[in-house]
């Protein structure tokens, strides 16, 4: 399949080698200039940040209305293509991407949506060439999937960053946390996250919680976050 991949960000730079390895002919295009953008291809994949997606869709589809287009955004609706193209959809790989690390797409679930049968056939063919985990999902449900991913990935990673900050302030390296982080992740392959939860907040050990909050006195925002998370963990634990 000839694929035009529009974007040079984290997702695009991971997706291009995966598609190429699957045997597709990939033309990668800078999203800002759109230089070298062909008029025809089997699929146009738009992998740009949400804030410019509508603008890029308008530019890319102009004069190519009969081609098959798809965007890769978790929270942006299928309807962005309305009035701009005849065949369009969504190709959303749910994973965290970094330019410094190449991911294995065979392990990544891809969520797809399409305006018509032709678009769905193209999108599924593209997705199934790189992973066996392909699921159809509406824009309405995909926004909740993306919300869940923010909690599971972005917020969790921010907690790692806060832990690293505390450790570094006291002469320790974050790598001492890696066995704990890895075991926490391994447990939820077998247990529901609520069942896997441990720590002072589960039983609401006030002595430990109040002491640790005092350790955070110099950072009111982190102290407030610690208290709110502890209360929320305890509230959820009571329902298990």
Coordinates of N, CA and C in Angstrom, one line a residue:
X1 N 0.9 -1.2 0.0 CA 0.0 0.0 0.0 C 0.9 1.2 0.0
X2 N 0.6 2.2 -0.8 CA 1.3 3.5 -0.8 C 0.6 4.4 0.3
X3 N 1.4 4.8 1.2 CA 0.9 5.6 2.4 C 1.6 6.9 2.4
X4 N 0.9 8.0 2.5 CA 1.4 9.3 2.8 C 1.2 9.6 4.3
X5 N 2.3 9.7 5.0 CA 2.3 10.0 6.4 C 2.6 11.4 6.7
X6 N 1.7 12.2 7.2 CA 1.9 13.6 7.4 C 2.2 13.9 8.8
X7 N 3.4 14.3 9.1 CA 3.8 14.6 10.5 C 5.2 14.1 10.7
X8 N 5.9 14.7 11.6 CA 7.3 14.3 12.0 C 7.4 14.3 13.5
X9 N 6.3 14.1 14.2 CA 6.4 14.0 15.6 C 6.7 12.6 16.2
X10 N 6.3 12.4 17.4 CA 6.7 11.2 18.1 C 5.9 10.0 17.5
X11 N 4.6 10.1 17.2 CA 3.9 9.0 16.7 C 4.4 8.7 15.2
X12 N 4.5 9.8 14.4 CA 4.9 9.6 13.0 C 6.2 8.9 12.9
X13 N 7.2 9.3 13.7 CA 8.5 8.8 13.6 C 8.6 7.3 14.1
X14 N 7.6 6.9 14.9 CA 7.5 5.5 15.3 C 6.7 4.7 14.3
X15 N 5.7 5.3 13.7 CA 4.8 4.6 12.8 C 5.5 4.3 11.4
X16 N 6.3 5.3 11.0 CA 6.9 5.1 9.6 C 7.7 3.8 9.5
X17 N 8.6 3.5 10.4 CA 9.4 2.3 10.3 C 8.5 1.0 10.4
X18 N 7.4 1.1 11.2 CA 6.5 0.0 11.4 C 5.8 -0.3 10.1
X19 N 5.3 0.7 9.4 CA 4.6 0.6 8.2 C 5.6 0.1 7.1
X20 N 6.8 0.7 7.1 CA 7.8 0.2 6.1 C 8.1 -1.2 6.3
X21 N 8.3 -1.6 7.5 CA 8.6 -3.0 7.8 C 7.5 -4.0 7.4
X22 N 6.3 -3.5 7.4 CA 5.1 -4.3 7.0 C 5.0 -4.4 5.5
X23 N 5.9 -3.7 4.7 CA 5.9 -3.8 3.3 C 5.2 -2.6 2.6
X24 N 4.8 -1.6 3.3 CA 4.1 -0.4 2.7 C 5.2 0.5 2.2
X25 N 4.8 1.3 1.1 CA 5.6 2.3 0.6 C 5.2 3.6 1.3
X26 N 6.1 4.1 2.1 CA 5.7 5.3 2.9 C 6.4 6.5 2.5
X27 N 5.6 7.6 2.2 CA 6.1 8.9 1.9 C 5.8 9.7 3.2
X28 N 6.9 10.2 3.8 CA 6.7 11.0 5.0 C 6.8 12.5 4.7
X29 N 5.9 13.3 5.2 CA 5.7 14.7 4.8 C 5.7 15.5 6.1
X30 N 6.5 16.6 6.0 CA 6.5 17.6 7.1 C 5.1 18.3 7.2
X31 N 4.5 18.3 8.4 CA 3.2 18.7 8.5 C 3.0 20.2 8.3
X32 N 4.1 21.0 8.5 CA 4.0 22.4 8.4 C 4.0 22.9 7.0
X33 N 5.0 22.4 6.2 CA 5.1 22.8 4.8 C 4.3 22.1 3.8
X34 N 4.1 20.8 4.1 CA 3.4 19.9 3.2 C 4.1 19.7 1.8
X35 N 5.4 20.0 1.9 CA 6.2 19.9 0.7 C 6.2 18.4 0.2
X36 N 6.1 18.2 -1.1 CA 6.2 16.9 -1.6 C 5.0 16.0 -1.4
X37 N 3.9 16.6 -1.1 CA 2.6 15.9 -0.9 C 2.0 15.4 -2.2
X38 N 2.0 14.1 -2.4 CA 1.4 13.6 -3.6 C -0.1 13.9 -3.7
X39 N -0.6 13.8 -4.9 CA -2.0 14.1 -5.1 C -2.8 12.8 -4.9
X40 N -2.2 11.6 -5.1 CA -2.9 10.3 -4.9 C -2.0 9.4 -4.1
X41 N -2.7 8.5 -3.3 CA -2.1 7.4 -2.6 C -3.2 6.5 -2.1
X42 N -2.8 5.3 -1.6 CA -3.8 4.4 -1.1 C -4.4 4.9 0.3
X43 N -3.5 5.7 1.0 CA -4.0 6.2 2.3 C -3.2 7.4 2.7
X44 N -3.9 8.4 3.2 CA -3.2 9.6 3.8 C -3.4 9.5 5.3
X45 N -2.3 9.4 6.0 CA -2.4 9.3 7.5 C -1.9 10.6 8.1
X46 N -2.8 11.3 8.8 CA -2.4 12.6 9.4 C -2.1 12.5 10.9
X47 N -0.8 12.6 11.2 CA -0.4 12.4 12.6 C 0.3 13.7 13.1
X48 N -0.6 14.6 13.4 CA -0.1 15.9 13.9 C -0.8 16.2 15.2
X49 N -0.3 17.3 15.9 CA -0.9 17.6 17.2 C -2.3 18.1 17.0
X50 N -3.1 18.0 18.1 CA -4.5 18.3 18.0 C -4.8 19.7 17.6
X51 N -3.9 20.6 18.1 CA -4.2 22.1 17.9 C -4.1 22.5 16.4
X52 N -3.4 21.7 15.6 CA -3.3 22.1 14.1 C -4.0 21.1 13.2
X53 N -4.7 20.1 13.8 CA -5.3 19.0 13.1 C -6.3 19.5 12.0
X54 N -7.2 20.3 12.5 CA -8.3 20.8 11.6 C -7.7 21.6 10.4
X55 N -6.7 22.4 10.7 CA -6.0 23.2 9.7 C -5.3 22.3 8.7
X56 N -4.6 21.3 9.2 CA -3.9 20.4 8.3 C -4.8 19.5 7.4
X57 N -5.9 19.1 8.0 CA -6.9 18.3 7.3 C -7.5 19.2 6.1
X58 N -7.8 20.4 6.4 CA -8.3 21.3 5.3 C -7.3 21.4 4.2
X59 N -6.0 21.6 4.5 CA -5.0 21.7 3.5 C -4.7 20.5 2.7
X60 N -4.7 19.3 3.4 CA -4.3 18.1 2.8 C -5.4 17.5 1.9
X61 N -6.7 17.7 2.3 CA -7.8 17.2 1.5 C -8.1 18.0 0.3
X62 N -7.7 19.3 0.3 CA -8.1 20.1 -0.8 C -7.6 19.6 -2.2
X63 N -8.4 19.3 -3.1 CA -8.1 18.8 -4.4 C -7.9 17.3 -4.4
X64 N -8.0 16.7 -3.2 CA -7.8 15.2 -3.1 C -9.0 14.6 -2.4
X65 N -10.2 15.2 -2.6 CA -11.4 14.8 -1.9 C -11.8 13.3 -2.0
X66 N -11.4 12.7 -3.1 CA -11.8 11.3 -3.3 C -10.8 10.3 -2.7
X67 N -9.7 10.8 -2.1 CA -8.7 9.9 -1.5 C -9.2 9.4 -0.1
X68 N -8.5 8.4 0.5 CA -8.8 7.9 1.8 C -7.9 8.6 2.8
X69 N -8.5 9.3 3.8 CA -7.8 10.0 4.8 C -8.1 9.4 6.2
X70 N -7.1 9.6 7.1 CA -7.4 9.2 8.5 C -6.5 10.0 9.4
X71 N -7.0 10.4 10.6 CA -6.2 11.0 11.6 C -5.9 10.0 12.7
X72 N -4.9 10.4 13.6 CA -4.4 9.4 14.6 C -4.7 10.0 16.0
X73 N -5.6 10.9 16.2 CA -5.7 11.6 17.5 C -6.7 10.8 18.4
X74 N -6.4 10.7 19.6 CA -7.3 10.0 20.6 C -8.6 10.7 20.9
X75 N -8.5 12.1 21.0 CA -9.7 12.8 21.5 C -10.4 13.6 20.4
X76 N -9.9 13.6 19.2 CA -10.5 14.4 18.1 C -11.5 13.5 17.3
X77 N -12.7 14.1 17.0 CA -13.7 13.3 16.4 C -13.5 13.0 14.9
X78 N -14.2 12.0 14.5 CA -14.2 11.7 13.1 C -14.8 12.8 12.2
X79 N -15.7 13.6 12.8 CA -16.4 14.7 12.1 C -15.5 15.8 11.6
X80 N -14.2 15.8 12.0 CA -13.3 16.9 11.5 C -13.2 16.8 10.0
X81 N -13.5 15.7 9.4 CA -13.3 15.5 7.9 C -14.6 15.9 7.2
X82 N -15.7 16.1 7.9 CA -17.0 16.4 7.3 C -16.9 17.6 6.3
X83 N -17.4 17.4 5.1 CA -17.4 18.5 4.1 C -16.0 18.7 3.4
X84 N -15.0 18.0 3.8 CA -13.7 18.1 3.3 C -13.2 16.9 2.5
X85 N -13.8 15.7 2.8 CA -13.4 14.5 2.1 C -14.6 13.6 2.0
X86 N -14.5 12.6 1.1 CA -15.6 11.6 1.0 C -15.3 10.3 1.8
X87 N -14.0 10.0 1.9 CA -13.6 8.8 2.5 C -12.6 9.1 3.6
X88 N -13.0 8.8 4.8 CA -12.1 9.2 5.9 C -12.4 8.4 7.2
X89 N -11.4 8.4 8.1 CA -11.6 7.7 9.4 C -10.6 8.0 10.4
X90 N -10.4 7.2 11.4 CA -9.5 7.3 12.5 C -8.7 6.1 12.7
X91 N -7.4 6.3 12.9 CA -6.4 5.2 13.1 C -5.7 5.6 14.4
X92 N -6.1 5.1 15.5 CA -5.6 5.6 16.8 C -4.8 4.5 17.5
X93 N -3.5 4.5 17.5 CA -2.7 3.5 18.2 C -2.6 4.0 19.7
X94 N -3.1 3.3 20.6 CA -3.0 3.7 22.0 C -1.7 3.3 22.7
X95 N -0.8 4.2 22.7 CA 0.5 3.9 23.2 C 1.2 5.3 23.5
X96 N 2.2 5.3 24.4 CA 3.0 6.5 24.6 C 4.2 6.4 23.6
X97 N 4.5 7.5 22.9 CA 5.6 7.4 21.9 C 6.7 8.5 22.3
X98 N 7.9 8.1 22.0 CA 9.0 9.0 22.2 C 10.0 8.8 21.0
X99 N 10.6 9.9 20.5 CA 11.5 9.7 19.4 C 12.7 8.9 19.8
X100 N 13.0 8.9 21.1 CA 14.3 8.2 21.6 C 14.1 6.7 21.6
X101 N 12.8 6.2 21.6 CA 12.6 4.8 21.8 C 11.6 4.3 20.6
X102 N 12.0 3.2 20.0 CA 11.1 2.6 19.0 C 10.3 1.6 19.6
X103 N 8.9 1.7 19.4 CA 8.0 0.7 20.1 C 7.8 -0.5 19.1
X104 N 7.3 -1.5 19.7 CA 6.9 -2.7 19.0 C 5.4 -2.6 18.7
X105 N 5.0 -2.3 17.5 CA 3.6 -2.1 17.2 C 2.8 -3.4 17.3
X106 N 3.4 -4.5 17.2 CA 2.6 -5.8 17.3 C 1.9 -5.9 18.6
X107 N 2.4 -5.2 19.6 CA 1.8 -5.3 21.0 C 0.8 -4.2 21.2
X108 N 0.6 -3.2 20.3 CA -0.2 -2.0 20.5 C -1.6 -2.2 20.0
X109 N -2.6 -1.9 20.8 CA -4.0 -1.9 20.2 C -4.2 -0.7 19.4
X110 N -4.8 -0.9 18.2 CA -5.2 0.2 17.3 C -6.7 0.3 17.2
X111 N -7.2 1.5 17.5 CA -8.7 1.7 17.5 C -9.1 2.5 16.2
X112 N -10.1 1.9 15.5 CA -10.4 2.5 14.2 C -11.8 2.9 14.1
X113 N -12.1 3.8 13.2 CA -13.4 4.3 12.9 C -13.4 4.8 11.5
X114 N -14.5 4.7 10.8 CA -14.6 5.1 9.4 C -15.9 5.7 9.0
X115 N -15.9 6.5 7.9 CA -17.1 7.1 7.4 C -17.9 6.1 6.5
X116 N -17.2 5.1 5.9 CA -17.8 4.2 4.9 C -17.0 3.0 4.8
X117 N -17.5 2.0 4.0 CA -16.9 0.7 3.9 C -15.5 0.8 3.3
X118 N -15.4 1.6 2.2 CA -14.1 1.7 1.6 C -13.0 2.2 2.5
X119 N -13.4 3.2 3.3 CA -12.4 3.8 4.3 C -12.1 2.7 5.4
X120 N -13.1 2.0 5.9 CA -12.8 1.0 6.9 C -12.0 -0.1 6.4
X121 N -12.2 -0.5 5.2 CA -11.4 -1.6 4.6 C -9.9 -1.2 4.5
X122 N -9.7 0.1 4.1 CA -8.3 0.6 4.0 C -7.6 0.7 5.3
X123 N -8.4 1.3 6.3 CA -7.8 1.5 7.6 C -7.5 0.2 8.3
X124 N -8.5 -0.8 8.2 CA -8.2 -2.1 8.9 C -7.1 -2.8 8.2
X125 N -7.0 -2.7 6.9 CA -5.8 -3.3 6.2 C -4.5 -2.8 6.7
X126 N -4.5 -1.5 6.9 CA -3.2 -0.8 7.4 C -2.9 -1.2 8.8
X127 N -4.0 -1.2 9.6 CA -3.8 -1.5 11.0 C -3.4 -3.0 11.2
X128 N -4.1 -3.9 10.5 CA -3.8 -5.3 10.7 C -2.5 -5.7 10.1
X129 N -1.9 -4.9 9.3 CA -0.5 -5.2 8.8 C 0.6 -5.0 9.8
X130 N 0.3 -4.3 10.9 CA 1.3 -4.0 11.9 C 0.9 -4.5 13.3
X131 N -0.4 -4.9 13.5 CA -0.8 -5.4 14.8 C -2.0 -6.3 14.7
X132 N -2.1 -7.3 15.6 CA -3.3 -8.2 15.6 C -4.4 -7.7 16.5
X133 N -4.1 -6.5 17.1 CA -5.1 -6.0 18.1 C -5.8 -4.7 17.5
X134 N -6.8 -5.0 16.7 CA -7.5 -3.9 16.0 C -9.0 -3.9 16.5
X135 N -9.4 -2.7 16.9 CA -10.8 -2.6 17.5 C -11.5 -1.5 16.8
X136 N -12.8 -1.6 16.5 CA -13.6 -0.5 16.0 C -14.2 0.2 17.2
X137 N -14.1 1.5 17.2 CA -14.6 2.3 18.4 C -15.1 3.7 17.9
X138 N -16.2 4.1 18.4 CA -16.7 5.4 18.0 C -16.0 6.6 18.6
X139 N -16.1 7.7 18.0 CA -15.5 8.9 18.5 C -15.9 9.2 19.9
X140 N -17.2 9.0 20.2 CA -17.8 9.2 21.6 C -17.1 8.3 22.6
X141 N -16.9 7.1 22.3 CA -16.2 6.2 23.2 C -14.7 6.4 23.3
X142 N -14.1 6.8 22.1 CA -12.7 6.9 22.1 C -12.2 8.1 23.0
X143 N -13.0 9.1 23.2 CA -12.6 10.2 24.0 C -12.4 9.7 25.5
X144 N -13.2 8.7 25.9 CA -13.1 8.1 27.2 C -11.9 7.2 27.3
X145 N -11.6 6.5 26.2 CA -10.4 5.7 26.1 C -9.2 6.6 26.3
X146 N -9.2 7.7 25.6 CA -8.0 8.6 25.7 C -7.9 9.2 27.1
X147 N -9.1 9.6 27.7 CA -9.0 10.1 29.1 C -8.4 9.0 30.0
X148 N -8.8 7.8 29.9 CA -8.2 6.7 30.7 C -6.7 6.6 30.5
X149 N -6.3 6.8 29.2 CA -4.9 6.7 28.9 C -4.1 7.8 29.6
X150 N -4.7 9.0 29.7 CA -4.1 10.1 30.4 C -3.8 9.7 31.9
X151 N -4.8 9.1 32.5 CA -4.6 8.7 33.9 C -3.5 7.6 34.0
X152 N -3.6 6.6 33.1 CA -2.8 5.4 33.2 C -1.3 5.7 32.8
X153 N -1.1 6.7 31.9 CA 0.2 6.9 31.4 C 0.7 8.3 31.9
X154 N 0.1 9.4 31.4 CA 0.6 10.7 31.7 C 0.7 11.1 33.1
X155 N -0.4 10.8 33.8 CA -0.5 11.1 35.3 C 0.5 10.2 36.0
X156 N 0.5 8.9 35.7 CA 1.4 8.0 36.3 C 2.9 8.4 36.1
X157 N 3.2 8.9 34.9 CA 4.6 9.3 34.6 C 4.9 10.6 35.4
X158 N 3.9 11.5 35.6 CA 4.1 12.7 36.4 C 4.4 12.3 37.8
X159 N 3.8 11.2 38.3 CA 4.1 10.7 39.7 C 5.6 10.2 39.7
X160 N 6.0 9.6 38.7 CA 7.4 9.2 38.6 C 8.3 10.4 38.7
X161 N 7.9 11.5 38.0 CA 8.7 12.7 37.9 C 8.8 13.3 39.3
X162 N 7.7 13.3 40.0 CA 7.7 13.9 41.4 C 8.6 13.0 42.3
X163 N 8.5 11.7 42.2 CA 9.3 10.8 43.0 C 10.8 11.1 42.7
X164 N 11.1 11.3 41.4 CA 12.5 11.5 41.0 C 13.0 12.9 41.6
X165 N 12.1 13.8 41.7 CA 12.5 15.1 42.2 C 12.8 15.0 43.7
X166 N 11.9 14.3 44.5 CA 12.2 14.1 45.9 C 13.5 13.4 46.1
X167 N 13.7 12.3 45.4 CA 15.0 11.5 45.5 C 16.2 12.4 45.2
X168 N 16.1 13.1 44.1 CA 17.3 13.9 43.7 C 17.6 15.0 44.7
X169 N 16.6 15.5 45.3 CA 16.8 16.6 46.4 C 17.6 16.0 47.6
X170 N 17.5 14.7 47.7 CA 18.2 14.1 48.9 C 19.3 13.1 48.4
X171 N 19.9 13.4 47.3 CA 21.1 12.7 46.8 C 20.9 11.2 46.4
X172 N 19.7 10.9 46.0 CA 19.4 9.5 45.5 C 19.0 9.6 44.0
X173 N 19.2 8.4 43.3 CA 18.8 8.3 41.9 C 17.5 7.6 41.8
X174 N 16.8 8.0 40.7 CA 15.5 7.4 40.5 C 15.6 5.9 40.2
X175 N 16.7 5.4 39.7 CA 16.8 4.0 39.4 C 16.6 3.1 40.5
X176 N 16.6 3.6 41.8 CA 16.3 2.7 42.9 C 14.8 2.4 42.9
X177 N 14.0 3.1 42.2 CA 12.5 2.9 42.1 C 12.1 1.9 41.0
X178 N 13.0 1.6 40.1 CA 12.7 0.8 39.0 C 12.1 -0.6 39.3
X179 N 12.7 -1.3 40.3 CA 12.1 -2.6 40.6 C 10.7 -2.5 41.1
X180 N 10.4 -1.4 41.9 CA 9.1 -1.1 42.4 C 8.1 -0.8 41.3
X181 N 8.6 0.1 40.4 CA 7.7 0.5 39.3 C 7.4 -0.7 38.4
X182 N 8.4 -1.6 38.1 CA 8.2 -2.7 37.3 C 7.2 -3.7 37.9
X183 N 7.4 -4.0 39.2 CA 6.5 -4.9 39.9 C 5.1 -4.4 39.9
X184 N 4.9 -3.1 40.1 CA 3.6 -2.5 40.1 C 2.9 -2.7 38.8
X185 N 3.7 -2.5 37.7 CA 3.1 -2.8 36.4 C 2.8 -4.2 36.1
X186 N 3.7 -5.1 36.6 CA 3.5 -6.6 36.4 C 2.2 -7.0 37.1
X187 N 2.0 -6.5 38.3 CA 0.8 -7.0 39.1 C -0.5 -6.8 38.4
X188 N -0.6 -5.6 37.7 CA -1.9 -5.4 37.1 C -2.2 -6.2 35.8
X189 N -1.2 -7.0 35.4 CA -1.5 -8.0 34.4 C -2.3 -9.1 34.9
X190 N -2.3 -9.3 36.3 CA -3.0 -10.4 36.9 C -4.1 -9.9 37.8
X191 N -4.0 -8.7 38.4 CA -5.0 -8.2 39.3 C -5.6 -6.9 38.8
X192 N -6.9 -6.7 39.2 CA -7.5 -5.4 38.9 C -6.7 -4.4 39.7
X193 N -6.5 -3.2 39.1 CA -5.7 -2.1 39.8 C -6.2 -1.9 41.2
X194 N -7.5 -1.9 41.5 CA -8.0 -1.7 42.9 C -7.5 -2.8 43.8
X195 N -7.4 -4.0 43.3 CA -6.9 -5.1 44.2 C -5.4 -5.0 44.4
X196 N -4.7 -4.4 43.4 CA -3.3 -4.3 43.5 C -2.8 -3.2 44.4
X197 N -3.7 -2.3 44.7 CA -3.3 -1.1 45.5 C -2.8 -1.4 46.9
X198 N -1.6 -0.9 47.2 CA -1.1 -1.0 48.6 C -0.7 0.4 49.1
X199 N -0.1 0.4 50.3 CA 0.4 1.7 50.8 C -0.5 2.2 52.0
X200 N 0.0 3.3 52.6 CA -0.7 3.8 53.8 C -2.1 4.4 53.5
X201 N -2.4 4.8 52.2 CA -3.7 5.4 51.9 C -4.8 4.4 51.9
X202 N -4.5 3.1 51.6 CA -5.5 2.1 51.5 C -6.2 1.9 52.8
X203 N -5.4 1.8 53.9 CA -5.9 1.7 55.2 C -6.0 3.0 56.0
X204 N -5.6 4.1 55.3 CA -5.6 5.4 55.8 C -4.9 5.5 57.1
X205 N -3.6 5.2 57.1 CA -2.7 5.2 58.2 C -2.4 6.7 58.5
X206 N -3.1 7.3 59.4 CA -3.0 8.8 59.6 C -1.6 9.2 60.0
X207 N -0.9 8.4 60.9 CA 0.4 8.7 61.3 C 1.4 8.9 60.2
X208 N 1.4 7.9 59.3 CA 2.3 7.9 58.1 C 1.9 9.1 57.2
X209 N 0.6 9.2 56.9 CA 0.1 10.2 55.9 C 0.4 11.6 56.4
X210 N 0.2 11.9 57.7 CA 0.4 13.2 58.2 C 1.9 13.5 58.3
X211 N 2.7 12.5 58.6 CA 4.2 12.7 58.6 C 4.7 13.0 57.2
X212 N 4.2 12.3 56.2 CA 4.7 12.5 54.9 C 4.2 13.8 54.3
X213 N 3.0 14.2 54.7 CA 2.6 15.6 54.3 C 3.5 16.7 54.9
X214 N 3.9 16.5 56.1 CA 4.9 17.4 56.7 C 6.2 17.5 55.9
X215 N 6.6 16.3 55.4 CA 7.8 16.3 54.6 C 7.7 17.2 53.3
X216 N 6.4 17.4 52.9 CA 6.1 18.1 51.7 C 5.7 19.6 52.0
X217 N 6.0 20.0 53.2 CA 5.6 21.4 53.6 C 6.1 22.5 52.7
X218 N 7.3 22.3 52.1 CA 7.9 23.3 51.3 C 7.3 23.3 49.9
X219 N 6.5 22.4 49.5 CA 5.8 22.3 48.2 C 4.3 22.1 48.4
X220 N 3.6 23.2 48.6 CA 2.2 23.1 48.9 C 1.4 22.4 47.8
X221 N 1.7 22.6 46.6 CA 1.0 21.9 45.5 C 1.2 20.4 45.6
X222 N 2.4 20.0 45.8 CA 2.6 18.5 45.9 C 2.0 18.0 47.2
X223 N 2.0 18.7 48.2 CA 1.4 18.3 49.5 C -0.1 18.2 49.3
X224 N -0.7 19.1 48.6 CA -2.2 19.1 48.4 C -2.5 17.9 47.5
X225 N -1.7 17.6 46.5 CA -1.9 16.5 45.6 C -1.8 15.2 46.4
X226 N -0.8 15.1 47.3 CA -0.6 13.9 48.1 C -1.8 13.6 48.9
X227 N -2.4 14.7 49.6 CA -3.5 14.5 50.4 C -4.7 14.1 49.7
X228 N -5.0 14.7 48.5 CA -6.2 14.4 47.7 C -6.1 13.0 47.2
X229 N -4.9 12.6 46.7 CA -4.8 11.2 46.2 C -4.9 10.2 47.3
X230 N -4.4 10.5 48.4 CA -4.5 9.5 49.6 C -6.0 9.4 49.9
X231 N -6.7 10.5 50.0 CA -8.2 10.4 50.3 C -8.9 9.6 49.2
X232 N -8.6 9.8 48.0 CA -9.3 9.2 46.9 C -9.0 7.7 46.9
X233 N -7.7 7.3 47.1 CA -7.3 5.9 47.2 C -8.1 5.2 48.3
X234 N -8.2 5.8 49.4 CA -8.9 5.2 50.6 C -10.4 5.1 50.3
X235 N -11.0 6.1 49.7 CA -12.4 6.0 49.3 C -12.6 4.9 48.4
X236 N -11.8 4.7 47.3 CA -12.0 3.6 46.4 C -11.7 2.2 47.1
X237 N -10.7 2.2 48.0 CA -10.4 0.9 48.6 C -11.5 0.4 49.5
X238 N -12.3 1.3 50.1 CA -13.4 0.9 50.9 C -14.5 0.1 50.1
X239 N -14.5 0.3 48.8 CA -15.5 -0.3 48.0 C -15.1 -1.6 47.4
X240 N -13.8 -2.0 47.7 CA -13.3 -3.3 47.1 C -13.8 -4.5 48.0

